[in-house]
Amino acid sequence: MSKLKDTGVLLREDFDAGPTNLDEIEPGLWLGNLTAATDKETLQAHGISHILTVDSCSLPNNITEQPGMVTKFIKVTDTSQEDLLSILDSAVSFIISSLENGVLLVHCYFGVSRSAAVVIAYLMQKYKISFESAFEKAKEKRRFVGPNSGFQSQLKLYHTMGWKIDPTNPQYKLFRLHCAAYHVSKARILPTAFLDLVQPDPALIRAQPEPLVYRCRKCRRIVASASNMLPHIPKESPKWTDPRLTELMQCAGKGGIKTPQPPDTAGDNSVSVPPACQETYFVEPLGWMTEVTHQQQGKLNCPKCVTKLGSFSWIMGCQCPCGAKVSPAFYLVPSKVEWSNFVQNVQVTV
């Protein structure tokens, strides 16, 4: 049973994760629970010199301060909404360096979901295999590994991105927007960790301006580039787990949403993607949208002539006229903007 210390503060040593259990997934790579990570005799018996903690609390000092012990703590909660992808590069790098220099234990609370997900990501990258193959490989050594459903979906995306984080991947963009919306619902502002989601103002001077842009219909100020568009299929709410997003967004980037490209059927195995919806233009949050970082919802006015171009909502999202529910949503009304396939003069934002 957990006991609260006299200080009234709940500490790591107040928890009981059950009997010690750990399994060797690969030579020198152990996966186990919190009890194993805090049992000095167990650590010594298996020659463990490195510990990776993937949990909500770090290990107690009597473990982390042991002579010769190298530890790393990555804070992760075991919920399907948790952003696992953002910590995978760091976690996998630590696993690789630890195995080069000693024996590693990766653990969370029970050694079932969070730590298992990180070990599976390592196996995926090492062997260049799918989530399913890596999951089975880990399960052969530790039968009760079971990352939660959200982690499983993220690991499948990790495979899609080539076993690394690709910030330009359309599915990853939408995934991070969903993560940000979850945190905005709690904090009421956009956390610092997600400020990079606000893309540069497309009207700013840049070395290689994009040729495909959307302008305010009244003053012709550039308000979005084709690469900023987040298109969706009519009547279908976009989901970051949908692999069709990549092809859909590539079509938007090539010719704008108003001129969608037909799917290439020249003997390939790609999934046929319908033309994007043209009822509403959904975009990434952009630099000129000054309120998106500190408001949950609001209007989007042209930064030059102040004409209302659309609205945004982190939490409630927007119901597109086609029937699709998009959330979070940053949208421009098609009648308020016009698409241009060239840049006459590179602008300086007002």
Short mmCIF file of C-alpha atoms in Angstrom, two decimals:
data_model
loop_
_atom_site.label_atom_id
_atom_site.label_comp_id
_atom_site.label_asym_id
_atom_site.label_seq_id
_atom_site.Cartn_x
_atom_site.Cartn_y
_atom_site.Cartn_z
CA MET A 1 0.00 0.00 0.00
CA SER A 2 1.19 3.53 -0.70
CA LYS A 3 2.00 5.66 2.30
CA LEU A 4 2.17 9.43 2.38
CA LYS A 5 5.32 10.76 4.02
CA ASP A 6 5.14 13.14 6.96
CA THR A 7 5.98 16.00 4.61
CA GLY A 8 2.64 15.60 2.86
CA VAL A 9 4.44 15.31 -0.49
CA LEU A 10 4.01 12.14 -2.53
CA LEU A 11 7.45 10.81 -3.45
CA ARG A 12 8.64 8.05 -5.78
CA GLU A 13 9.48 5.76 -2.86
CA ASP A 14 5.87 5.99 -1.64
CA PHE A 15 4.70 3.76 -4.50
CA ASP A 16 4.67 -0.01 -4.78
CA ALA A 17 4.91 -1.38 -8.32
CA GLY A 18 4.69 -5.00 -7.21
CA PRO A 19 7.37 -7.71 -7.18
CA THR A 20 10.60 -7.20 -9.08
CA ASN A 21 10.33 -8.25 -12.71
CA LEU A 22 12.53 -7.62 -15.72
CA ASP A 23 13.34 -9.41 -18.96
CA GLU A 24 16.28 -9.23 -21.34
CA ILE A 25 14.94 -8.17 -24.73
CA GLU A 26 18.32 -8.17 -26.44
CA PRO A 27 21.83 -8.78 -25.07
CA GLY A 28 22.42 -6.02 -22.53
CA LEU A 29 18.95 -4.50 -22.94
CA TRP A 30 16.53 -5.14 -20.07
CA LEU A 31 12.90 -4.08 -19.78
CA GLY A 32 11.27 -4.04 -16.36
CA ASN A 33 9.23 -2.32 -13.71
CA LEU A 34 9.92 0.36 -11.11
CA THR A 35 10.66 -2.21 -8.40
CA ALA A 36 13.49 -3.65 -10.47
CA ALA A 37 14.94 -0.18 -11.04
CA THR A 38 14.97 0.59 -7.31
CA ASP A 39 16.37 -2.76 -6.13
CA LYS A 40 20.14 -2.44 -5.81
CA GLU A 41 20.64 -6.19 -5.53
CA THR A 42 18.76 -6.78 -8.77
CA LEU A 43 20.76 -4.09 -10.55
CA GLN A 44 24.05 -5.54 -9.34
CA ALA A 45 23.03 -9.13 -10.15
CA HIS A 46 22.39 -8.23 -13.79
CA GLY A 47 25.33 -5.86 -14.11
CA ILE A 48 23.09 -2.93 -14.95
CA SER A 49 25.11 0.27 -15.38
CA HIS A 50 22.55 2.47 -17.14
CA ILE A 51 18.87 3.15 -16.39
CA LEU A 52 16.33 4.89 -18.61
CA THR A 53 13.24 5.96 -16.67
CA VAL A 54 10.15 6.65 -18.79
CA ASP A 55 7.69 7.58 -16.08
CA SER A 56 5.91 10.44 -14.36
CA CYS A 57 8.50 10.58 -11.53
CA SER A 58 12.27 10.20 -11.45
CA LEU A 59 14.13 7.56 -9.44
CA PRO A 60 15.18 8.26 -5.83
CA ASN A 61 18.65 9.66 -5.18
CA ASN A 62 19.95 6.45 -3.61
CA ILE A 63 19.70 4.89 -7.09
CA THR A 64 20.68 7.79 -9.35
CA GLU A 65 23.69 8.73 -7.21
CA GLN A 66 25.23 5.26 -7.14
CA PRO A 67 28.88 5.37 -8.26
CA GLY A 68 29.18 4.42 -11.92
CA MET A 69 25.42 4.47 -12.56
CA VAL A 70 24.28 6.50 -15.57
CA THR A 71 20.61 7.47 -15.57
CA LYS A 72 18.20 9.42 -17.75
CA PHE A 73 14.66 10.50 -16.84
CA ILE A 74 12.04 11.25 -19.48
CA LYS A 75 8.69 12.39 -18.11
CA VAL A 76 5.81 10.55 -19.79
CA THR A 77 2.32 9.75 -18.52
CA ASP A 78 0.56 6.58 -19.62
CA THR A 79 -2.38 8.14 -21.47
CA SER A 80 -3.39 7.82 -25.11
CA GLN A 81 -3.17 11.63 -25.50
CA GLU A 82 0.48 11.75 -24.41
CA ASP A 83 3.04 12.87 -26.99
CA LEU A 84 5.42 9.91 -27.16
CA LEU A 85 6.88 10.79 -30.56
CA SER A 86 8.61 13.94 -29.34
CA ILE A 87 10.81 11.98 -26.92
CA LEU A 88 11.65 8.99 -29.12
CA ASP A 89 14.80 10.42 -30.74
CA SER A 90 16.25 11.27 -27.33
CA ALA A 91 15.25 7.93 -25.81
CA VAL A 92 16.55 5.81 -28.69
CA SER A 93 19.85 7.74 -28.72
CA PHE A 94 20.30 7.04 -25.00
CA ILE A 95 19.58 3.33 -25.53
CA ILE A 96 22.17 3.13 -28.31
CA SER A 97 24.88 4.92 -26.31
CA SER A 98 24.11 2.90 -23.17
CA LEU A 99 24.43 -0.43 -24.97
CA GLU A 100 27.76 0.70 -26.39
CA ASN A 101 29.07 1.35 -22.87
CA GLY A 102 27.29 -1.09 -20.57
CA VAL A 103 24.05 -2.84 -19.65
CA LEU A 104 20.77 -0.91 -19.72
CA LEU A 105 17.45 -1.23 -17.90
CA VAL A 106 14.51 0.62 -19.44
CA HIS A 107 11.56 0.90 -17.08
CA CYS A 108 8.33 2.71 -16.30
CA TYR A 109 5.92 1.83 -13.48
CA PHE A 110 4.87 -1.69 -14.49
CA GLY A 111 7.17 -2.15 -17.48
CA VAL A 112 4.20 -2.69 -19.77
CA SER A 113 3.30 0.44 -21.74
CA ARG A 114 5.63 3.46 -21.67
CA SER A 115 8.99 1.73 -21.37
CA ALA A 116 7.85 -1.02 -23.73
CA ALA A 117 6.92 1.60 -26.34
CA VAL A 118 10.41 3.12 -26.16
CA VAL A 119 12.10 -0.28 -26.47
CA ILE A 120 9.86 -1.17 -29.41
CA ALA A 121 10.85 2.12 -31.09
CA TYR A 122 14.51 1.17 -30.62
CA LEU A 123 13.92 -2.24 -32.20
CA MET A 124 12.04 -0.64 -35.08
CA GLN A 125 14.90 1.74 -35.81
CA LYS A 126 17.65 -0.84 -35.34
CA TYR A 127 16.14 -3.45 -37.64
CA LYS A 128 14.18 -1.06 -39.90
CA ILE A 129 10.97 -2.97 -39.22
CA SER A 130 7.31 -2.15 -38.66
CA PHE A 131 5.63 -1.62 -35.30
CA GLU A 132 3.93 -5.00 -35.54
CA SER A 133 7.22 -6.85 -36.14
CA ALA A 134 9.03 -5.03 -33.33
CA PHE A 135 6.08 -5.58 -30.97
CA GLU A 136 6.21 -9.34 -31.59
CA LYS A 137 9.98 -9.37 -31.13
CA ALA A 138 9.63 -7.67 -27.72
CA LYS A 139 6.70 -9.88 -26.74
CA GLU A 140 8.75 -13.01 -27.36
CA LYS A 141 10.98 -11.94 -24.47
CA ARG A 142 8.43 -10.20 -22.23
CA ARG A 143 4.95 -11.61 -22.77
CA PHE A 144 2.94 -8.80 -21.16
CA VAL A 145 4.29 -5.79 -23.05
CA GLY A 146 1.38 -3.64 -24.20
CA PRO A 147 1.75 0.03 -25.17
CA ASN A 148 -1.56 1.89 -24.94
CA SER A 149 -3.54 2.49 -28.13
CA GLY A 150 -2.24 6.05 -28.54
CA PHE A 151 1.38 4.91 -28.29
CA GLN A 152 0.74 2.14 -30.82
CA SER A 153 -0.66 4.62 -33.35
CA GLN A 154 2.32 6.92 -32.81
CA LEU A 155 4.78 4.07 -33.31
CA LYS A 156 3.08 3.22 -36.60
CA LEU A 157 3.56 6.85 -37.65
CA TYR A 158 7.20 6.59 -36.50
CA HIS A 159 7.56 3.78 -39.04
CA THR A 160 5.84 5.85 -41.74
CA MET A 161 8.29 8.72 -41.15
CA GLY A 162 11.27 6.40 -41.62
CA TRP A 163 12.07 5.73 -37.93
CA LYS A 164 12.78 9.39 -37.21
CA ILE A 165 10.79 12.54 -36.56
CA ASP A 166 9.90 14.39 -39.76
CA PRO A 167 8.35 17.79 -38.86
CA THR A 168 7.11 18.20 -42.44
CA ASN A 169 5.10 14.98 -42.44
CA PRO A 170 1.39 15.89 -42.77
CA GLN A 171 0.25 13.25 -40.29
CA TYR A 172 2.83 14.43 -37.77
CA LYS A 173 1.72 18.06 -38.22
CA LEU A 174 -1.88 17.12 -37.46
CA PHE A 175 -0.81 14.89 -34.57
CA ARG A 176 1.04 17.74 -32.88
CA LEU A 177 -1.88 20.11 -33.41
CA HIS A 178 -4.10 17.61 -31.60
CA CYS A 179 -1.56 17.34 -28.76
CA ALA A 180 -1.39 21.13 -28.53
CA ALA A 181 -5.18 21.41 -28.43
CA TYR A 182 -5.30 18.97 -25.53
CA HIS A 183 -2.84 21.12 -23.57
CA VAL A 184 -4.60 24.36 -24.50
CA SER A 185 -7.80 22.89 -23.05
CA LYS A 186 -5.94 22.49 -19.74
CA ALA A 187 -3.71 25.57 -19.63
CA ARG A 188 -5.93 27.95 -21.70
CA ILE A 189 -2.84 29.13 -23.59
CA LEU A 190 -0.49 27.46 -26.06
CA PRO A 191 2.39 25.94 -24.05
CA THR A 192 5.95 26.94 -24.96
CA ALA A 193 6.71 23.42 -26.19
CA PHE A 194 4.17 23.90 -29.00
CA LEU A 195 5.02 27.45 -30.12
CA ASP A 196 6.89 26.02 -33.09
CA LEU A 197 3.50 24.97 -34.49
CA VAL A 198 2.89 28.63 -35.39
CA GLN A 199 4.42 28.81 -38.86
CA PRO A 200 6.21 31.93 -40.19
CA ASP A 201 4.05 34.60 -41.76
CA PRO A 202 4.04 33.71 -45.50
CA ALA A 203 4.18 37.41 -46.40
CA LEU A 204 7.57 37.93 -44.76
CA ILE A 205 10.64 38.40 -46.93
CA ARG A 206 12.34 35.06 -47.54
CA ALA A 207 15.09 33.77 -49.81
CA GLN A 208 12.80 31.37 -51.68
CA PRO A 209 9.17 32.55 -51.46
CA GLU A 210 6.55 29.94 -52.30
CA PRO A 211 4.92 30.52 -55.72
CA LEU A 212 1.49 29.21 -54.67
CA VAL A 213 -0.23 31.53 -52.22
CA TYR A 214 -3.61 32.66 -50.92
CA ARG A 215 -4.27 36.41 -50.68
CA CYS A 216 -6.83 38.59 -48.94
CA ARG A 217 -9.37 39.29 -51.68
CA LYS A 218 -9.75 42.93 -50.57
CA CYS A 219 -6.14 44.12 -50.19
CA ARG A 220 -4.24 41.19 -51.78
CA ARG A 221 -2.01 40.72 -48.80
CA ILE A 222 -0.58 37.15 -48.74
CA VAL A 223 -2.19 35.25 -45.84
CA ALA A 224 -1.22 31.62 -46.54
CA SER A 225 0.96 29.47 -48.76
CA ALA A 226 -0.08 26.20 -50.36
CA SER A 227 2.19 24.32 -47.94
CA ASN A 228 0.21 25.78 -45.01
CA MET A 229 -3.05 24.19 -46.13
CA LEU A 230 -4.58 21.34 -44.13
CA PRO A 231 -7.06 19.88 -46.62
CA HIS A 232 -9.64 17.24 -45.80
CA ILE A 233 -11.84 14.84 -47.74
CA PRO A 234 -15.48 15.99 -48.04
CA LYS A 235 -17.72 14.70 -45.23
CA GLU A 236 -14.74 13.05 -43.45
CA SER A 237 -13.27 14.49 -40.26
CA PRO A 238 -9.47 14.43 -40.70
CA LYS A 239 -7.54 12.08 -38.41
CA TRP A 240 -3.78 12.10 -37.99
CA THR A 241 -3.76 8.31 -38.22
CA ASP A 242 -5.10 8.42 -41.81
CA PRO A 243 -2.24 7.71 -44.28
CA ARG A 244 -4.21 9.42 -47.09
CA LEU A 245 -3.37 12.77 -45.49
CA THR A 246 0.10 12.74 -46.98
CA GLU A 247 -1.09 12.42 -50.59
CA LEU A 248 -3.95 14.84 -50.01
CA MET A 249 -1.60 17.53 -48.69
CA GLN A 250 0.92 16.91 -51.44
CA CYS A 251 -1.84 17.60 -53.98
CA ALA A 252 -2.71 20.84 -52.19
CA GLY A 253 0.95 21.86 -52.19
CA LYS A 254 1.31 21.27 -55.93
CA GLY A 255 -1.72 23.08 -57.19
CA GLY A 256 -3.72 24.63 -54.40
CA ILE A 257 -6.94 23.25 -52.97
CA LYS A 258 -8.97 24.84 -55.77
CA THR A 259 -7.17 22.73 -58.38
CA PRO A 260 -6.76 19.30 -56.75
CA GLN A 261 -4.59 16.77 -58.52
CA PRO A 262 -6.14 13.44 -59.57
CA PRO A 263 -4.58 10.33 -58.02
CA ASP A 264 -1.82 8.72 -60.04
CA THR A 265 -3.02 5.31 -61.16
CA ALA A 266 -0.09 4.43 -63.40
CA GLY A 267 0.49 0.99 -61.96
CA ASP A 268 1.39 1.96 -58.39
CA ASN A 269 -0.14 0.68 -55.18
CA SER A 270 -1.02 4.04 -53.64
CA VAL A 271 -4.43 4.58 -52.11
CA SER A 272 -6.80 6.59 -54.28
CA VAL A 273 -7.54 9.91 -52.62
CA PRO A 274 -10.64 11.98 -53.53
CA PRO A 275 -10.25 15.71 -54.30
CA ALA A 276 -10.02 17.93 -51.23
CA CYS A 277 -13.05 19.77 -49.89
CA GLN A 278 -13.33 23.36 -51.19
CA GLU A 279 -16.03 24.57 -48.80
CA THR A 280 -13.59 25.92 -46.20
CA TYR A 281 -9.81 26.42 -46.24
CA PHE A 282 -8.20 25.01 -43.12
CA VAL A 283 -4.60 26.07 -42.50
CA GLU A 284 -1.81 25.77 -39.95
CA PRO A 285 -1.60 28.52 -37.31
CA LEU A 286 0.44 31.34 -38.84
CA GLY A 287 2.56 34.18 -37.52
CA TRP A 288 0.03 36.89 -38.36
CA MET A 289 -2.64 35.11 -36.26
CA THR A 290 -1.55 36.90 -33.10
CA GLU A 291 -4.29 35.59 -30.81
CA VAL A 292 -3.80 31.85 -31.36
CA THR A 293 -1.09 31.58 -28.70
CA HIS A 294 -3.11 33.04 -25.84
CA GLN A 295 -6.77 32.55 -26.76
CA GLN A 296 -8.76 29.34 -27.15
CA GLN A 297 -10.84 30.77 -29.99
CA GLY A 298 -11.31 34.00 -31.92
CA LYS A 299 -11.54 35.78 -35.27
CA LEU A 300 -8.88 35.83 -37.97
CA ASN A 301 -8.65 39.31 -39.49
CA CYS A 302 -6.39 40.36 -42.34
CA PRO A 303 -3.34 41.99 -40.68
CA LYS A 304 -3.33 44.72 -43.36
CA CYS A 305 -6.95 45.78 -44.02
CA VAL A 306 -8.51 44.09 -40.94
CA THR A 307 -11.18 42.36 -43.02
CA LYS A 308 -12.46 39.25 -41.29
CA LEU A 309 -11.07 36.27 -43.17
CA GLY A 310 -12.12 33.44 -40.87
CA SER A 311 -11.89 32.12 -37.33
CA PHE A 312 -9.98 29.69 -35.13
CA SER A 313 -10.84 27.35 -32.28
CA TRP A 314 -8.42 25.08 -30.45
CA ILE A 315 -11.10 23.21 -28.51
CA MET A 316 -14.48 23.33 -30.24
CA GLY A 317 -13.09 23.19 -33.77
CA CYS A 318 -15.27 23.93 -36.79
CA GLN A 319 -18.06 22.13 -38.61
CA CYS A 320 -17.27 22.42 -42.32
CA PRO A 321 -20.33 22.91 -44.58
CA CYS A 322 -19.44 19.56 -46.15
CA GLY A 323 -20.21 17.87 -42.83
CA ALA A 324 -16.67 17.21 -41.61
CA LYS A 325 -15.78 18.23 -38.05
CA VAL A 326 -12.28 19.69 -37.93
CA SER A 327 -10.60 20.24 -34.56
CA PRO A 328 -8.51 22.17 -33.80
CA ALA A 329 -9.46 24.53 -36.60
CA PHE A 330 -7.84 27.59 -38.19
CA TYR A 331 -9.86 28.41 -41.26
CA LEU A 332 -10.21 30.97 -44.03
CA VAL A 333 -13.52 31.58 -45.82
CA PRO A 334 -13.00 30.92 -49.57
CA SER A 335 -14.99 34.01 -50.58
CA LYS A 336 -12.61 36.20 -48.56
CA VAL A 337 -9.38 34.99 -50.14
CA GLU A 338 -8.11 34.23 -53.63
CA TRP A 339 -5.55 31.75 -54.87
CA SER A 340 -2.57 32.98 -56.86
CA ASN A 341 -0.09 30.79 -58.73
CA PHE A 342 2.72 33.33 -58.75
CA VAL A 343 4.31 35.96 -56.50
CA GLN A 344 4.54 39.30 -58.29
CA ASN A 345 6.43 41.08 -55.56
CA VAL A 346 7.83 39.66 -52.36
CA GLN A 347 5.96 41.46 -49.61
CA VAL A 348 6.92 42.80 -46.23
CA THR A 349 4.23 42.07 -43.68
CA VAL A 350 2.37 45.01 -42.17
#
